[in-house]
Structures are given as structure tokens and as C-alpha cells.
Amino acid sequence: AMRRVGAHFGIQTLDGFGLKGLNAATCATGALFTHIEDDLYLSLDSITHINRESLSGYMAIDHTTLRHLEVTQSAQGGEEHTLLNLMDETQTAMGKRLLKSWITHPLIQVDKIQERQEVVAELLADESLLLDLKKTLKGIKDLQRLCMKIESKRINPKELLAYLQSLEAIPLIQALTQSLQSALFQEIALDLTDTR
């Protein structure tokens, strides 16, 4: 696994990625790389770094507890009356996946929780901006999945057009959010690039 991942990045050790002594993480990374290339026939070219995420910043909730609390799936197996479904006002598939991740991995660091609260408060304070932002986001397709299709050269013309049309929303989102002052929005603004 170390040789496989090291060869991809052109390095001898994975210490620089924070994986020193973490054999299970190294093996998982190597297995994931093998699965992507050998089973999914996808290129690894777009993977330029690895981020090690510590679970110490999140509350650990097992699947049984999540099911009994009906966070993402009810005891009967449906999703219609779950916490995720009741909270979900996201406008994109990517947003729904992010919300699900946030709900199933709740933060325990007070400063990070407050950052999210500041964003929510700022958006709720400007209903017009919130409605415009929702309308703009609604037209964005699943860019994460479309990028995978482009990477694997399995995208069809209709999907490619949807990808391009989704990218056209970036300047609109930048314009709508330029007045927002919360730290998390400032961070997002730096990452949001018009790639048309």
C-alpha cells in the first residue's frame, strides 16, 4: 500500500501526509487507490494530496444509534420522517450529502459550531439574499459526480452541458455572497473560483 501510494505521489514515505505509523490508514489509502484504478477504471491524476482528518473533532455515533434516533433512517427503514429529511432544505445533491455528513458526525468543538451558527444567522438575517442563493443553487447539478464522469471519460454530451451550465452559477454565487462577513463564508469565497 505504501509503495502504491508513494509511487503515485513520487515520494518514498507518507510521513508528510500525517500517516507516519498509521498502518491501517496507509493500507486503506492503498486499497482505495487500487479500487479506483483497477475496479472503477478511473485515473488518479486529480488526486494531488491526502488530508488526514481527526475524528476527535466529532461526536462518535454508531449506526444503531443513528437508526434508533431516526437521524438518517427510521427504524422501519424509510427516510420520510428522519431528522435529515426534516432539516433538509438543500438545493443540490452535494449539499444533501454534506448535510448528512454534518448530522451523522456532529461537531464537538465550540468554535467550529459557532462558525456554522454565524453563517446561518447571517443568511437568516437577509431573506432576499437567501431566496436568491437558493434559486441559484437549485440549478446546479451534481458537480462531484459529473467530475468523476469527466475524469473517467464516461460523460455524455447532455451531462457535459449540465456541467458547463452549473459552472455558470459560480459568478452569480460570488456576487450574491460578496457582502457576507462570517469567517466560514470568507473561507468558502477563497475556494470558489470561476473556472469557465
Coordinates of C-alpha atoms in Angstrom, one line a residue:
A1 CA 0.0 0.0 0.0
M2 CA 2.8 2.4 0.9
R3 CA 4.6 1.6 -2.4
R4 CA 1.4 2.1 -4.4
V5 CA 0.5 5.5 -2.8
G6 CA 4.1 6.6 -2.7
A7 CA 4.6 5.8 -6.4
H8 CA 1.5 8.0 -7.2
F9 CA 2.9 11.0 -5.4
G10 CA 6.5 10.3 -6.3
I11 CA 7.7 10.0 -2.7
Q12 CA 9.4 7.4 -0.5
T13 CA 7.3 7.8 2.7
L14 CA 3.8 9.1 3.6
D15 CA 5.0 10.9 6.7
G16 CA 4.4 14.3 5.0
F17 CA 0.7 13.4 4.8
G18 CA 0.5 12.7 8.5
L19 CA 0.4 9.0 8.0
K20 CA 3.6 8.1 9.9
G21 CA 3.0 5.0 12.0
L22 CA -0.7 4.8 10.9
N23 CA -0.5 1.4 9.1
A24 CA -4.3 0.9 8.9
A25 CA -4.7 4.4 7.3
T26 CA -1.9 3.6 4.9
C27 CA -3.4 0.3 3.9
A28 CA -6.9 1.8 3.5
T29 CA -5.4 4.5 1.2
G30 CA -3.6 1.9 -0.9
A31 CA -6.7 -0.2 -1.1
L32 CA -8.8 2.8 -2.2
F33 CA -6.2 3.8 -4.9
T34 CA -6.3 0.2 -6.1
H35 CA -10.1 0.1 -6.2
I36 CA -10.3 3.4 -8.1
E37 CA -7.8 2.3 -10.7
D38 CA -8.4 -1.4 -11.1
D39 CA -12.1 -1.7 -10.4
L40 CA -13.6 1.7 -11.4
Y41 CA -11.0 2.3 -14.2
L42 CA -10.6 5.9 -13.1
S43 CA -7.5 7.9 -13.2
L44 CA -5.8 9.1 -10.0
D45 CA -4.3 12.1 -11.7
S46 CA -6.7 14.5 -10.0
I47 CA -5.6 13.3 -6.5
T48 CA -2.8 15.6 -5.6
H49 CA -2.7 15.3 -1.8
I50 CA -4.2 13.5 1.2
N51 CA -5.8 15.1 4.2
R52 CA -5.8 13.3 7.5
E53 CA -9.0 14.1 9.3
S54 CA -9.1 13.5 13.0
L55 CA -12.3 12.1 14.4
S56 CA -11.6 13.8 17.7
G57 CA -13.4 16.9 16.4
Y58 CA -16.7 14.9 16.0
M59 CA -19.0 13.1 18.3
A60 CA -18.9 9.3 17.6
I61 CA -22.3 7.9 16.9
D62 CA -22.7 4.3 15.8
H63 CA -25.1 3.2 13.1
T64 CA -27.5 1.5 15.5
T65 CA -27.8 4.7 17.5
L66 CA -28.3 6.8 14.3
R67 CA -31.1 4.4 13.2
H68 CA -32.8 4.4 16.6
L69 CA -32.7 8.2 16.8
E70 CA -34.0 8.2 13.2
V71 CA -31.3 10.6 12.1
T72 CA -31.0 9.4 8.6
Q73 CA -33.2 6.3 8.5
S74 CA -36.2 5.3 10.6
A75 CA -36.5 2.0 12.4
Q76 CA -38.9 0.9 9.7
G77 CA -36.3 1.7 7.0
G78 CA -37.8 4.8 5.4
E79 CA -36.4 8.3 5.2
E80 CA -39.6 10.4 5.2
H81 CA -39.7 11.2 8.9
T82 CA -36.0 11.3 9.7
L83 CA -34.0 14.2 11.2
L84 CA -32.2 14.6 7.9
N85 CA -35.4 14.8 5.9
L86 CA -37.0 17.3 8.3
M87 CA -33.9 19.6 8.2
D88 CA -33.0 19.2 4.5
E89 CA -33.6 22.4 2.6
T90 CA -30.5 21.9 0.5
Q91 CA -30.8 22.7 -3.2
T92 CA -28.2 20.3 -4.6
A93 CA -27.2 16.7 -4.3
M94 CA -23.8 17.8 -3.0
G95 CA -25.5 19.9 -0.3
K96 CA -27.6 17.0 0.8
R97 CA -24.5 14.7 1.1
L98 CA -22.7 17.4 3.1
L99 CA -25.7 17.9 5.5
K100 CA -26.0 14.2 6.0
S101 CA -22.3 14.1 6.9
W102 CA -22.7 17.0 9.3
I103 CA -25.7 15.4 11.0
T104 CA -24.1 12.0 11.4
H105 CA -20.8 13.5 12.5
P106 CA -21.8 16.3 14.9
L107 CA -19.1 18.8 15.8
I108 CA -17.9 18.9 19.4
Q109 CA -15.6 21.9 19.1
V110 CA -17.4 25.0 20.3
D111 CA -15.6 27.5 17.9
K112 CA -16.5 25.3 14.9
I113 CA -20.1 25.1 16.0
Q114 CA -20.2 28.9 16.4
E115 CA -18.7 29.4 12.9
R116 CA -21.7 27.5 11.4
Q117 CA -24.2 29.4 13.6
E118 CA -22.7 32.7 12.4
V119 CA -23.3 31.6 8.7
V120 CA -26.9 30.5 9.5
A121 CA -27.6 33.8 11.4
E122 CA -26.2 35.9 8.6
L123 CA -28.3 34.1 5.9
L124 CA -31.5 34.3 8.0
A125 CA -31.0 38.0 8.5
D126 CA -31.3 38.6 4.8
E127 CA -34.3 36.7 3.5
S128 CA -34.0 38.2 0.0
L129 CA -30.3 37.0 -0.3
L130 CA -31.2 33.6 1.0
L131 CA -34.0 33.2 -1.6
D132 CA -31.8 34.3 -4.4
L133 CA -29.0 32.0 -3.3
K134 CA -31.4 29.0 -3.1
K135 CA -32.7 29.8 -6.6
T136 CA -29.2 29.9 -8.0
L137 CA -28.1 26.7 -6.2
K138 CA -31.2 24.9 -7.4
G139 CA -29.9 25.0 -11.0
I140 CA -26.5 23.3 -10.1
K141 CA -26.2 19.7 -11.0
D142 CA -24.1 17.1 -9.1
L143 CA -20.7 18.5 -9.9
Q144 CA -18.8 15.9 -7.9
R145 CA -20.3 13.0 -9.9
L146 CA -20.0 14.9 -13.2
C147 CA -16.3 15.5 -12.5
M148 CA -15.9 11.8 -11.9
K149 CA -17.5 11.1 -15.2
I150 CA -15.3 13.6 -17.0
E151 CA -12.2 12.1 -15.3
S152 CA -13.2 8.6 -16.4
K153 CA -14.1 9.8 -19.9
R154 CA -17.6 8.4 -19.5
I155 CA -19.6 11.7 -19.7
N156 CA -22.2 12.1 -22.4
P157 CA -23.0 15.4 -24.2
K158 CA -26.1 16.1 -22.1
E159 CA -24.1 15.7 -18.9
L160 CA -21.3 17.8 -20.2
L161 CA -23.7 20.6 -20.9
A162 CA -25.2 20.3 -17.4
Y163 CA -21.7 20.5 -16.0
L164 CA -21.0 23.7 -18.0
Q165 CA -24.3 25.3 -17.1
S166 CA -23.7 24.5 -13.4
L167 CA -20.3 26.3 -13.6
E168 CA -22.0 29.4 -14.9
A169 CA -23.6 29.8 -11.5
I170 CA -20.2 30.5 -9.8
P171 CA -20.1 34.2 -10.7
L172 CA -23.7 34.6 -9.5
I173 CA -22.9 32.9 -6.2
Q174 CA -19.8 35.1 -5.8
A175 CA -21.8 38.2 -6.4
L176 CA -24.6 37.1 -4.0
T177 CA -22.2 36.2 -1.2
Q178 CA -19.6 39.0 -1.5
S179 CA -21.3 41.0 1.3
L180 CA -21.3 38.2 3.8
Q181 CA -18.9 38.7 6.6
S182 CA -18.8 35.4 8.6
A183 CA -15.4 33.7 8.7
L184 CA -16.8 30.5 7.1
F185 CA -18.2 32.4 4.1
Q186 CA -14.8 34.2 3.7
E187 CA -13.1 30.8 3.6
I188 CA -15.6 29.5 1.1
A189 CA -15.1 32.6 -1.1
L190 CA -11.4 31.9 -1.3
D191 CA -12.1 28.4 -2.6
L192 CA -14.8 29.5 -5.0
T193 CA -13.2 30.1 -8.4
D194 CA -14.8 30.9 -11.7
T195 CA -13.4 28.1 -13.9
R196 CA -15.4 28.8 -17.0

